Short mmCIF file of C-alpha atoms in Angstrom, two decimals:
data_model
loop_
_atom_site.label_atom_id
_atom_site.label_comp_id
_atom_site.label_asym_id
_atom_site.label_seq_id
_atom_site.Cartn_x
_atom_site.Cartn_y
_atom_site.Cartn_z
CA MET A 670 -6.80 -13.04 17.09
CA CYS A 671 -5.81 -9.29 16.61
CA LYS A 672 -6.46 -7.05 19.37
CA LYS A 673 -9.18 -4.57 19.12
CA MET A 674 -7.47 -1.18 18.75
CA MET A 675 -8.50 1.90 20.70
CA HIS A 676 -11.17 4.05 19.29
CA TYR A 677 -10.02 7.19 21.03
CA LYS A 678 -6.52 6.83 19.63
CA ARG A 679 -5.63 4.02 17.25
CA TYR A 680 -2.19 2.53 16.83
CA GLN A 681 -0.94 -0.27 14.74
CA HIS A 682 0.12 -3.48 16.20
CA TRP A 683 2.69 -5.77 14.39
CA ASN A 684 2.05 -9.49 14.76
CA ARG A 685 3.63 -12.55 13.16
CA LYS A 686 1.35 -15.19 11.60
CA GLY A 687 3.58 -17.76 9.89
CA ASP A 688 5.78 -15.94 7.42
CA VAL A 689 3.46 -12.92 7.15
CA PHE A 690 3.49 -9.76 9.08
CA VAL A 691 0.10 -8.31 9.52
CA VAL A 692 -1.08 -4.91 10.77
CA CYS A 693 -3.89 -5.27 13.20
CA VAL A 694 -5.89 -1.87 13.21
CA ASP A 695 -9.50 -2.25 14.17
CA GLU A 696 -12.08 -4.98 13.70
CA GLU A 697 -14.20 -2.70 11.79
CA THR A 698 -11.57 -0.82 9.75
CA THR A 699 -9.07 -3.47 8.79
CA PRO A 700 -7.55 -2.28 5.43
CA ILE A 701 -8.62 -4.44 2.54
CA GLY A 702 -5.93 -7.07 1.67
CA LEU A 703 -4.55 -7.34 5.26
CA VAL A 704 -5.28 -10.37 7.33
CA CYS A 705 -6.30 -10.33 10.96
CA GLY A 706 -6.00 -13.73 12.88
CA ASN A 707 -6.60 -16.85 10.99
CA SER A 708 -7.36 -16.06 7.33
CA GLY A 709 -8.58 -19.49 6.45
CA TYR A 710 -5.60 -20.16 4.24
CA ASN A 711 -2.90 -22.61 5.16
CA HIS A 712 0.73 -21.72 5.32
CA LYS A 713 1.64 -22.79 1.81
CA ARG A 714 -1.19 -20.76 0.18
CA THR A 715 -0.32 -17.53 2.02
CA LYS A 716 3.41 -17.72 1.45
CA PRO A 717 3.47 -16.81 -2.42
CA LYS A 718 1.71 -13.51 -1.29
CA LEU A 719 4.38 -12.57 1.07
CA PHE A 720 5.80 -9.59 -0.87
CA TYR A 721 2.36 -8.40 -1.84
CA LEU A 722 1.15 -8.25 1.74
CA LEU A 723 4.36 -6.81 3.03
CA PHE A 724 4.08 -3.96 0.34
CA LEU A 725 0.51 -3.35 1.60
CA CYS A 726 1.58 -3.32 5.18
CA LEU A 727 4.19 -0.67 4.37
CA ILE A 728 1.70 1.47 2.55
CA SER A 729 -0.81 1.09 5.45
CA PHE A 730 1.90 1.92 7.95
CA SER A 731 2.84 5.16 6.06
CA PHE A 732 -0.52 6.33 5.37
CA PHE A 733 -2.33 5.21 8.51
CA LEU A 734 -0.03 5.32 11.34
CA ALA A 735 1.86 8.45 10.66
CA PRO A 736 -1.03 10.89 10.71
CA GLN A 737 -2.70 9.13 13.79
CA LEU A 738 0.11 8.15 15.85
CA PHE A 739 1.28 11.79 16.57
CA THR A 740 -2.24 13.45 16.92
CA SER A 741 -3.27 14.22 20.33
CA HIS A 742 -6.92 14.66 21.63
CA HIS A 743 -5.83 13.51 25.11
CA ASN A 744 -7.70 13.84 28.44
CA PHE A 745 -6.57 12.83 31.94
CA SER A 746 -8.72 9.76 31.90
CA LEU A 747 -7.51 8.24 28.53
CA LEU A 748 -4.25 7.63 26.70
CA TYR A 749 -2.57 5.67 24.05
CA SER A 750 -1.62 1.96 24.82
CA PHE A 751 1.35 0.38 23.26
CA SER A 752 1.48 -3.29 24.10
CA SER A 753 4.87 -4.55 25.26
CA GLU A 754 3.96 -8.14 24.90
CA GLU A 755 2.86 -10.48 21.95
CA GLY A 756 5.17 -8.93 19.46
CA GLY A 757 4.18 -5.33 20.26
CA LEU A 758 6.03 -2.05 19.54
CA ILE A 759 8.25 -2.42 22.65
CA SER A 760 10.78 -5.24 22.76
CA LYS A 761 13.26 -6.29 25.17
CA SER A 762 16.01 -5.14 23.02
CA ASP A 763 14.84 -1.60 23.42
CA PHE A 764 15.75 -1.72 27.09
CA ASN A 765 19.05 -3.35 26.66
CA VAL A 766 20.65 -0.83 24.28
CA CYS A 767 22.29 1.01 27.34
CA SER A 768 22.61 -1.92 29.66
CA SER A 769 26.55 -1.50 29.61
CA VAL A 770 27.82 1.94 29.18
CA SER A 771 31.58 2.40 29.28
CA ASN A 772 33.12 5.10 31.45
CA GLY A 773 33.10 8.53 29.85
CA SER A 774 30.41 7.89 27.36
CA ILE A 775 26.69 8.53 26.84
CA CYS A 776 24.06 6.13 25.48
CA CYS A 777 20.53 7.04 24.51
CA GLU A 778 17.64 4.50 23.99
CA ARG A 779 15.22 6.20 21.66
CA SER A 780 13.59 3.16 19.84
CA SER A 781 10.67 3.03 22.45
CA ILE A 782 7.45 4.97 21.45
CA ARG A 783 6.70 5.65 25.09
CA SER A 784 9.91 7.30 26.34
CA ASP A 785 13.55 8.40 25.75
CA VAL A 786 16.17 7.30 28.14
CA CYS A 787 19.89 8.41 28.18
CA VAL A 788 22.59 6.96 30.33
CA MET A 789 25.66 9.02 31.15
CA LYS A 790 28.63 7.47 32.92
CA GLY A 791 31.71 9.11 34.43
CA ASP A 792 32.13 12.57 35.69
CA VAL A 793 28.73 14.04 35.27
CA ARG A 794 27.87 17.58 36.35
CA THR A 795 24.66 19.63 36.53
CA ASP A 796 24.05 23.31 35.43
CA SER A 797 20.38 23.95 36.14
CA ALA A 798 20.79 27.65 34.92
CA SER A 799 21.34 26.39 31.30
CA SER A 800 19.30 23.20 31.73
CA ARG A 801 22.38 21.27 30.92
CA ILE A 802 24.10 18.10 32.21
CA THR A 803 27.68 17.73 31.16
CA LEU A 804 29.90 14.63 31.02
CA TYR A 805 33.51 15.31 31.09
CA ARG A 806 35.65 12.70 29.27
CA ASN A 807 39.44 12.11 29.53
CA ASN A 808 40.36 12.38 25.94
CA GLY A 809 43.08 15.00 25.71
CA HIS A 810 40.97 17.85 24.20
CA GLU A 811 42.19 21.14 25.51
CA ASN A 812 39.33 23.42 24.39
CA GLY A 813 35.72 23.59 25.40
CA GLU A 814 34.58 21.72 22.35
CA VAL A 815 31.34 19.76 22.69
CA LEU A 816 32.11 16.32 21.64
CA ARG A 817 28.45 15.02 21.64
CA HIS A 818 25.17 16.83 22.22
CA GLU A 819 21.79 15.23 22.94
CA LYS A 820 18.35 16.59 23.92
CA ILE A 821 15.77 14.93 25.90
CA ARG A 822 12.50 15.68 27.70
CA PRO A 823 12.49 13.16 30.52
CA TYR A 824 8.71 12.34 30.67
CA THR A 825 7.04 9.01 29.57
CA ARG A 826 4.56 10.29 26.96
CA LYS A 827 6.92 10.78 24.06
CA TRP A 828 4.37 10.24 21.24
CA GLU A 829 2.13 12.88 22.56
CA LYS A 830 3.65 16.20 21.26
CA ASN A 831 1.03 18.58 22.91
CA VAL A 832 2.03 17.48 26.49
CA MET A 833 5.68 16.90 25.63
CA ASP A 834 6.05 20.52 24.53
CA THR A 835 5.24 21.57 28.13
CA VAL A 836 7.90 19.45 29.64
CA ASP A 837 11.38 21.04 30.17
CA GLU A 838 14.02 19.94 27.93
CA LEU A 839 17.61 19.07 28.92
CA ASP A 840 20.80 19.36 27.01
CA LEU A 841 23.26 16.52 27.57
CA VAL A 842 26.68 17.31 26.40
CA VAL A 843 30.00 15.55 26.39
CA LYS A 844 33.23 17.67 26.76
CA GLY A 845 36.91 17.04 27.10
CA GLU A 846 38.36 16.91 30.68
CA HIS A 847 40.08 20.18 30.63
CA SER A 848 36.74 22.01 30.34
CA ARG A 849 35.80 20.88 33.88
CA ILE A 850 37.88 23.60 35.50
CA HIS A 851 35.17 25.98 34.61
CA GLN A 852 32.52 24.08 36.39
CA LYS A 853 33.44 23.05 40.00
CA CYS A 854 31.38 20.56 41.98
CA ASP A 855 29.32 22.15 44.82
CA VAL A 856 27.94 18.81 46.02
CA LYS A 857 29.66 15.60 45.11
CA HIS A 858 27.55 12.38 45.19
CA ASP A 859 29.11 8.84 45.21
CA VAL A 860 25.75 7.28 43.87
CA PRO A 861 23.93 7.55 40.56
CA ALA A 862 21.19 9.92 39.84
CA VAL A 863 17.84 9.50 37.96
CA PHE A 864 16.44 12.74 36.30
CA PHE A 865 12.90 12.85 35.49
CA SER A 866 9.81 15.33 35.19
CA THR A 867 6.68 15.59 37.33
CA GLY A 868 5.16 17.86 34.82
CA GLY A 869 2.73 16.80 32.06
CA TYR A 870 -0.36 15.20 33.46
CA THR A 871 0.87 15.03 37.02
CA GLY A 872 -2.02 15.77 39.19
CA ASN A 873 -4.26 13.06 37.97
CA LEU A 874 -3.98 9.64 39.95
CA TYR A 875 -3.71 7.38 36.87
CA HIS A 876 -0.96 9.39 35.33
CA GLU A 877 0.93 9.80 38.67
CA PHE A 878 1.18 6.12 38.91
CA ASN A 879 1.38 5.05 35.24
CA ASP A 880 3.61 7.77 33.92
CA GLY A 881 5.44 8.52 37.15
CA LEU A 882 5.87 6.13 40.10
CA LEU A 883 5.76 2.86 38.21
CA PRO A 884 8.43 3.91 35.68
CA LEU A 885 10.45 5.38 38.55
CA TYR A 886 10.21 1.95 40.26
CA ILE A 887 11.23 0.24 37.02
CA THR A 888 14.10 2.51 36.39
CA SER A 889 15.59 2.92 39.92
CA GLN A 890 14.88 -0.29 42.00
CA GLN A 891 18.10 -1.90 40.56
CA PHE A 892 20.05 0.40 42.75
CA ASN A 893 18.54 -0.68 46.06
CA LYS A 894 17.73 2.84 47.23
CA LYS A 895 21.35 4.00 46.59
CA VAL A 896 20.37 6.55 44.09
CA VAL A 897 19.52 10.30 44.04
CA PHE A 898 16.30 11.63 42.37
CA VAL A 899 16.57 14.80 40.56
CA ILE A 900 13.16 16.23 39.51
CA LEU A 901 12.34 18.69 36.75
CA GLU A 902 9.03 20.64 37.23
CA TYR A 903 9.40 19.90 40.96
CA HIS A 904 6.05 20.03 43.04
CA ALA A 905 6.34 19.96 46.83
CA TRP A 906 2.89 18.55 47.16
CA TRP A 907 3.81 15.52 44.85
CA ILE A 908 6.73 14.85 47.15
CA MET A 909 4.52 15.00 50.26
CA LYS A 910 1.75 12.91 48.67
CA TYR A 911 4.18 10.01 47.75
CA GLU A 912 6.93 10.54 50.40
CA ASN A 913 6.11 7.14 51.91
CA VAL A 914 6.71 5.37 48.57
CA LEU A 915 9.64 7.51 47.51
CA SER A 916 11.49 6.65 50.87
CA HIS A 917 11.46 3.01 49.78
CA LEU A 918 13.03 3.89 46.45
CA THR A 919 15.81 6.33 47.70
CA GLU A 920 17.45 6.94 50.99
CA TYR A 921 18.77 10.32 49.76
CA PRO A 922 17.16 13.85 49.68
CA ILE A 923 15.31 14.60 46.43
CA ILE A 924 16.78 17.36 44.39
CA ASP A 925 14.72 20.17 42.70
CA PHE A 926 16.64 20.65 39.44
CA SER A 927 15.57 24.15 38.67
CA GLY A 928 15.40 25.33 42.32
CA ASP A 929 18.81 24.15 43.30
CA LYS A 930 21.35 26.19 41.38
CA ARG A 931 24.43 24.40 42.84
CA THR A 932 26.50 22.08 40.59
CA HIS A 933 25.75 18.53 41.57
CA CYS A 934 28.34 15.88 40.50
CA PHE A 935 27.48 12.16 40.03
CA PRO A 936 29.40 9.06 38.80
CA GLU A 937 26.38 8.21 36.67
CA ALA A 938 23.12 9.58 35.50
CA ILE A 939 20.00 8.07 33.99
CA VAL A 940 17.92 10.80 32.36
CA GLY A 941 14.33 9.78 31.65
CA LEU A 942 12.35 6.86 32.90
CA ARG A 943 11.62 3.49 31.42
CA ILE A 944 7.91 2.32 31.16
CA HIS A 945 6.51 -1.07 30.07
CA ASP A 946 2.65 -1.06 29.67
CA GLU A 947 -0.33 0.30 31.46
CA LEU A 948 -0.04 0.11 35.25
CA THR A 949 2.21 -2.92 35.20
CA VAL A 950 5.83 -4.18 35.36
CA ASN A 951 6.96 -6.59 32.61
CA SER A 952 9.18 -9.12 34.33
CA SER A 953 10.80 -10.08 30.89
CA LEU A 954 12.04 -6.52 30.65
CA MET A 955 13.47 -6.43 34.22
CA GLY A 956 17.01 -7.73 34.92
CA ASN A 957 15.88 -9.32 38.28
CA ASP A 958 12.41 -10.58 37.07
CA LYS A 959 10.44 -8.15 39.19
CA THR A 960 6.73 -8.09 38.52
CA ILE A 961 3.71 -5.59 39.39
CA ARG A 962 3.28 -7.73 42.56
CA ASP A 963 6.71 -6.58 43.67
CA PHE A 964 5.72 -3.01 43.25
CA ARG A 965 2.47 -3.82 45.29
CA ASP A 966 4.68 -5.31 48.09
CA LEU A 967 6.53 -2.06 48.04
CA LEU A 968 3.25 -0.19 48.54
CA ASP A 969 2.57 -2.41 51.53
CA LEU A 970 5.82 -1.58 53.09
CA ALA A 971 5.37 2.09 52.37
CA TYR A 972 2.01 2.47 53.89
CA LEU A 973 2.11 -0.21 56.68
CA PRO A 974 3.47 2.12 59.44
CA ARG A 975 0.83 4.71 58.79
CA ILE A 976 -1.82 2.24 58.56
CA ARG A 977 -0.89 0.86 61.95
CA SER A 978 -1.29 4.31 63.29
CA LEU A 979 -4.71 4.70 61.67
CA ILE A 980 -5.83 1.41 63.17
CA GLN A 981 -4.74 2.43 66.52
CA ASP A 982 -6.70 5.58 66.14
CA GLU A 983 -9.84 3.70 65.14
CA GLU A 984 -9.49 1.20 68.00
CA ARG A 985 -9.24 4.12 70.46
CA ASP A 986 -12.28 5.70 69.01
CA ALA A 987 -14.14 2.33 69.13
CA ARG A 988 -13.37 1.88 72.81
CA MET A 989 -14.49 5.25 73.57
CA ASN A 990 -17.65 4.66 71.71
CA MET A 991 -18.25 1.35 73.61
CA GLU A 992 -17.83 3.05 76.83
CA LYS A 993 -20.74 5.22 75.86
CA HIS A 994 -22.99 2.20 75.46
CA VAL A 995 -22.17 0.34 78.55
CA SER A 996 -25.95 -0.69 78.76
CA LEU A 997 -25.49 -2.84 75.75
CA PRO A 998 -25.02 -6.62 76.92
CA SER A 999 -21.53 -7.70 76.26
CA SER A 1000 -22.57 -11.02 74.82
CA GLU A 1001 -24.66 -9.22 72.31
CA THR A 1002 -21.77 -7.02 71.33
CA LYS A 1003 -19.41 -9.88 70.75
CA MET A 1004 -21.96 -11.76 68.82
CA ASP A 1005 -22.63 -8.85 66.39
CA GLY A 1006 -18.87 -8.31 66.05
CA LYS A 1007 -18.37 -11.93 65.04
CA GLN A 1008 -21.18 -11.81 62.49
CA GLU A 1009 -19.66 -8.62 60.99
CA LEU A 1010 -16.27 -10.16 60.73
CA LYS A 1011 -17.63 -13.00 58.72
CA LYS A 1012 -19.03 -10.78 56.04
CA PRO A 1013 -16.68 -10.04 53.06
CA LYS A 1014 -16.26 -6.35 52.53
CA VAL A 1015 -17.18 -4.27 49.36
CA VAL A 1016 -15.82 -0.84 48.82
CA ILE A 1017 -17.49 1.46 46.31
CA ILE A 1018 -15.23 4.08 44.73
CA ALA A 1019 -17.77 6.81 44.24
CA ARG A 1020 -17.41 9.62 41.72
CA ASN A 1021 -18.37 13.21 42.50
CA ASP A 1022 -18.82 14.45 38.97
CA SER A 1023 -19.69 12.78 35.72
CA ARG A 1024 -20.09 8.93 35.41
CA ALA A 1025 -21.80 8.85 38.79
CA ILE A 1026 -24.00 6.02 39.90
CA MET A 1027 -27.42 7.51 39.99
CA ASN A 1028 -28.96 4.70 42.16
CA GLU A 1029 -26.06 4.22 44.59
CA ASP A 1030 -28.44 4.00 47.59
CA SER A 1031 -30.27 1.17 46.04
CA LEU A 1032 -26.89 -0.42 45.14
CA VAL A 1033 -25.71 -0.25 48.51
CA LYS A 1034 -28.90 -2.02 49.83
CA LEU A 1035 -28.43 -4.75 47.17
CA ILE A 1036 -24.83 -5.36 48.31
CA LYS A 1037 -25.92 -5.68 51.90
CA ASP A 1038 -28.74 -8.04 50.86
CA VAL A 1039 -26.32 -10.32 49.00
CA GLY A 1040 -24.29 -10.76 52.19
CA PHE A 1041 -21.49 -8.11 52.05
CA HIS A 1042 -20.47 -5.46 54.49
CA VAL A 1043 -20.37 -2.29 52.29
CA GLU A 1044 -18.35 0.97 52.50
CA VAL A 1045 -18.72 3.95 50.19
CA LEU A 1046 -15.38 5.82 49.59
CA ARG A 1047 -15.31 9.26 47.95
CA PRO A 1048 -11.65 10.04 47.42
CA GLN A 1049 -10.84 13.83 47.26
CA ARG A 1050 -7.57 15.51 46.25
CA THR A 1051 -6.80 16.01 49.85
CA THR A 1052 -7.60 12.45 51.07
CA GLU A 1053 -4.46 10.92 52.48
CA LEU A 1054 -3.40 7.89 50.31
CA ALA A 1055 -2.55 5.82 53.25
CA SER A 1056 -6.14 5.94 54.57
CA ILE A 1057 -7.46 4.82 51.08
CA TYR A 1058 -5.01 2.13 51.09
CA GLN A 1059 -6.01 0.92 54.43
CA VAL A 1060 -9.70 0.65 53.28
CA LEU A 1061 -8.96 -1.10 50.07
CA ASN A 1062 -6.19 -3.39 51.37
CA SER A 1063 -8.71 -4.71 53.90
CA SER A 1064 -11.53 -5.25 51.46
CA ASP A 1065 -12.53 -8.16 49.35
CA VAL A 1066 -14.25 -6.42 46.43
CA MET A 1067 -13.84 -3.05 44.91
CA ILE A 1068 -16.54 -1.49 42.62
CA GLY A 1069 -16.29 1.68 40.50
CA VAL A 1070 -17.20 3.30 37.20
CA HIS A 1071 -14.40 3.62 34.61
CA GLY A 1072 -12.15 6.49 35.32
CA ALA A 1073 -8.80 7.61 36.70
CA ALA A 1074 -9.88 6.54 40.28
CA MET A 1075 -9.87 2.93 39.20
CA THR A 1076 -6.09 3.13 39.63
CA HIS A 1077 -6.92 2.39 43.23
CA PHE A 1078 -7.06 -1.37 42.27
CA LEU A 1079 -3.32 -1.36 42.95
CA PHE A 1080 -4.22 -1.04 46.64
CA MET A 1081 -6.24 -4.32 46.52
CA ARG A 1082 -4.78 -7.56 47.82
CA PRO A 1083 -3.98 -10.10 45.02
CA GLY A 1084 -6.85 -12.58 44.91
CA SER A 1085 -9.53 -9.97 45.63
CA VAL A 1086 -12.27 -8.87 43.13
CA PHE A 1087 -12.42 -5.74 41.04
CA ILE A 1088 -15.74 -4.94 39.34
CA GLN A 1089 -15.54 -2.17 36.86
CA ILE A 1090 -18.63 -0.49 35.65
CA ILE A 1091 -18.15 0.26 31.89
CA PRO A 1092 -20.14 3.17 30.58
CA LEU A 1093 -21.11 3.51 26.83
CA GLY A 1094 -18.19 4.27 24.54
CA THR A 1095 -15.49 3.23 27.03
CA ASP A 1096 -15.26 -0.50 26.52
CA TRP A 1097 -11.75 -0.74 25.08
CA ALA A 1098 -10.18 1.86 27.53
CA ALA A 1099 -11.80 0.19 30.60
CA GLY A 1100 -10.28 -3.21 29.69
CA THR A 1101 -6.90 -1.91 28.46
CA TYR A 1102 -6.08 0.61 31.23
CA TYR A 1103 -7.57 -1.14 34.27
CA GLY A 1104 -9.05 -4.50 33.50
CA GLU A 1105 -5.98 -6.36 31.97
CA PRO A 1106 -3.50 -4.65 34.47
CA ALA A 1107 -5.76 -5.78 37.36
CA VAL A 1108 -5.52 -9.45 36.11
CA LYS A 1109 -1.75 -9.15 35.95
CA LEU A 1110 -1.75 -8.05 39.52
CA GLY A 1111 -3.64 -11.18 40.49
CA LEU A 1112 -7.19 -9.70 41.01
CA LYS A 1113 -10.31 -11.42 39.76
CA TYR A 1114 -11.59 -8.86 37.23
CA ILE A 1115 -15.27 -8.57 36.44
CA GLY A 1116 -16.35 -6.03 33.79
CA TYR A 1117 -19.91 -4.85 33.91
CA LYS A 1118 -20.69 -3.31 30.50
CA ILE A 1119 -23.90 -1.17 30.81
CA LEU A 1120 -26.78 -1.26 28.36
CA PRO A 1121 -28.02 1.82 26.69
CA LYS A 1122 -31.04 2.00 28.93
CA GLU A 1123 -28.58 2.21 31.98
CA SER A 1124 -26.95 5.30 30.62
CA SER A 1125 -28.22 8.86 31.26
CA LEU A 1126 -27.63 9.46 27.53
CA TYR A 1127 -30.65 7.32 26.89
CA ASP A 1128 -32.80 10.23 28.04
CA GLU A 1129 -31.05 12.62 25.75
CA TYR A 1130 -30.87 10.82 22.41
CA ASP A 1131 -33.24 9.08 20.13
CA LYS A 1132 -33.01 5.25 20.79
CA ASN A 1133 -31.68 4.69 17.22
CA ASP A 1134 -29.09 7.44 17.51
CA PRO A 1135 -25.39 6.19 16.98
CA VAL A 1136 -24.46 7.62 20.38
CA LEU A 1137 -26.49 4.64 21.89
CA THR A 1138 -26.30 2.08 19.20
CA ASP A 1139 -22.80 2.50 17.75
CA PRO A 1140 -20.30 4.30 20.18
CA ASN A 1141 -17.41 3.25 18.04
CA SER A 1142 -18.56 5.42 15.15
CA VAL A 1143 -18.85 8.40 17.61
CA ASN A 1144 -15.36 7.70 18.96
CA ASP A 1145 -14.02 7.54 15.48
CA ARG A 1146 -15.09 11.23 14.95
CA GLY A 1147 -12.46 12.35 17.37
CA TRP A 1148 -11.38 12.75 20.97
CA GLU A 1149 -13.44 15.88 21.45
CA PHE A 1150 -16.73 13.86 20.86
CA THR A 1151 -15.62 10.91 23.11
CA LYS A 1152 -14.86 13.45 25.89
CA LYS A 1153 -17.91 15.53 25.58
CA ILE A 1154 -20.50 12.87 25.25
CA TYR A 1155 -19.19 9.69 26.95
CA LEU A 1156 -16.94 11.06 29.69
CA ASP A 1157 -18.22 14.51 30.72
CA ARG A 1158 -22.06 14.01 30.23
CA GLN A 1159 -22.72 10.44 31.10
CA ASN A 1160 -23.89 8.93 34.35
CA VAL A 1161 -25.13 5.39 34.97
CA ARG A 1162 -28.25 3.89 36.53
CA LEU A 1163 -27.55 0.23 37.16
CA ASN A 1164 -29.97 -2.63 36.36
CA LEU A 1165 -29.67 -4.18 39.70
CA GLY A 1166 -31.06 -7.36 38.49
CA ARG A 1167 -28.23 -7.75 36.12
CA PHE A 1168 -25.64 -6.36 38.35
CA ARG A 1169 -26.69 -8.75 41.27
CA LYS A 1170 -25.20 -11.70 39.04
CA ARG A 1171 -21.75 -10.03 39.24
CA LEU A 1172 -22.18 -9.47 43.01
CA LEU A 1173 -22.96 -13.18 43.57
CA ARG A 1174 -19.90 -14.23 41.66
CA ALA A 1175 -17.76 -11.76 43.78
CA TYR A 1176 -19.44 -13.04 46.97
CA TYR A 1177 -18.73 -16.66 46.37
CA HIS A 1178 -15.17 -15.91 45.20
CA SER A 1179 -14.57 -13.92 48.38
CA VAL A 1180 -16.13 -16.67 50.76
CA ALA A 1181 -13.99 -19.24 49.07
CA ASN A 1182 -10.86 -17.12 49.46
CA GLU A 1183 -11.61 -16.66 53.10
CA SER A 1184 -12.18 -20.31 53.65
CA LEU A 1185 -8.94 -21.04 52.01
CA ARG A 1186 -7.00 -18.52 54.13
CA PHE A 1187 -8.69 -20.02 57.33
CA ARG A 1188 -7.61 -23.47 56.43
CA HIS A 1189 -3.97 -22.24 55.85
CA GLN A 1190 -3.85 -20.55 59.14
CA SER A 1191 -5.22 -23.58 60.97
CA GLN A 1192 -2.67 -25.98 59.64
#
């Protein structure tokens, strides 16, 4: 089967079927003459058409991919997706190009569509005033001649020109050893450096994890914290927000490239971050077979100390509250506590703007009737991540409407349940950006695709309007239509009868998980 391509931004996905390469575009727009999935012909019958099909593939690639691949109508909630698996556009060889770099040389990996990465090894020195990193090579050259010059914007959305144009560009140059006398070291480091940008779409939770933290983990974890991070477009608030995580990736102070005018010298520098797929770590591209679960374990370590402190605060508040209710019989208090502990816990990630759940109160009541304890979480920009982590890490089910806040599924324990409510026009994105990565993390993923009558758009458009009946055709008109109609103006009113079936599946799964944990603890 060919994957259904994204309607916001399509890309072409090469896949091998026998001896024929096919271009899988969209189930509804597959070019005539190209084959998706099983064509119904056996191997012998398709083979004589090899050159004809290859020719059509090349034509399609030239006329379809080129204009679409580099056009951007991007919004914080949506993005391209380039699969790194199943013969996708990112191969393991892309990340092995610079696996072994000789001293005094520079190697750049530019075959990935997502990001460029350059590795410099030897005498590496920074010059923030000129946005330059220089590698001095022992080669006998007496003058200041530049032996090699590379340019790079160290951000992981390489294909998206609009945002990449806002990212600072670095000049990477190689010079002869005698030129170094003009650039003396102010700070000499004995560990490698990783240079990257926190510009672009930083400020949106999805992008902070997908474009920043996960690529930083992928690129730097090999150094076991013996690495210095040098940041372009440095934001103090970003450092504060993720300091718990960053402290488990490096044990050195983080450098503001533009703000620190001193010359920093390193034995090695990696400029740019490697990225695999949406919110995941591909073990086949990691030298030590790390996976997304290893990143999740790192989050556990990062937030555990703060969570313990939060729990102590809650216990103290609970004791104080109980002292105010001394008239309540202790036996009744204990019984209620036991009953509450037995209930699996649901957390609703509530939205404060578009794509809100209009019958949220009724949903909360339904969840309680099914047998859950329920908590409604409304994350704000100022909400401490550790407190969100604590709530989700201790829950059994997370429910939310498709959007950047669904990135919080990374805070759920593997084995728990993630129910994503999918508004009209967001099917592909919901599955690709959150559903599939959640499964890779080890969550039980349940997608709830709303019907037109469950959308607020049902009250605005005629029941036969393509906005309701054929969202794909609306998305095909361009990103501005998708954003304006399906993202900015749509809320949901859940059919609680339909949704109850998903809740029951989540409930039985959670109860079975708890029973299994109890048996293991009893052995």
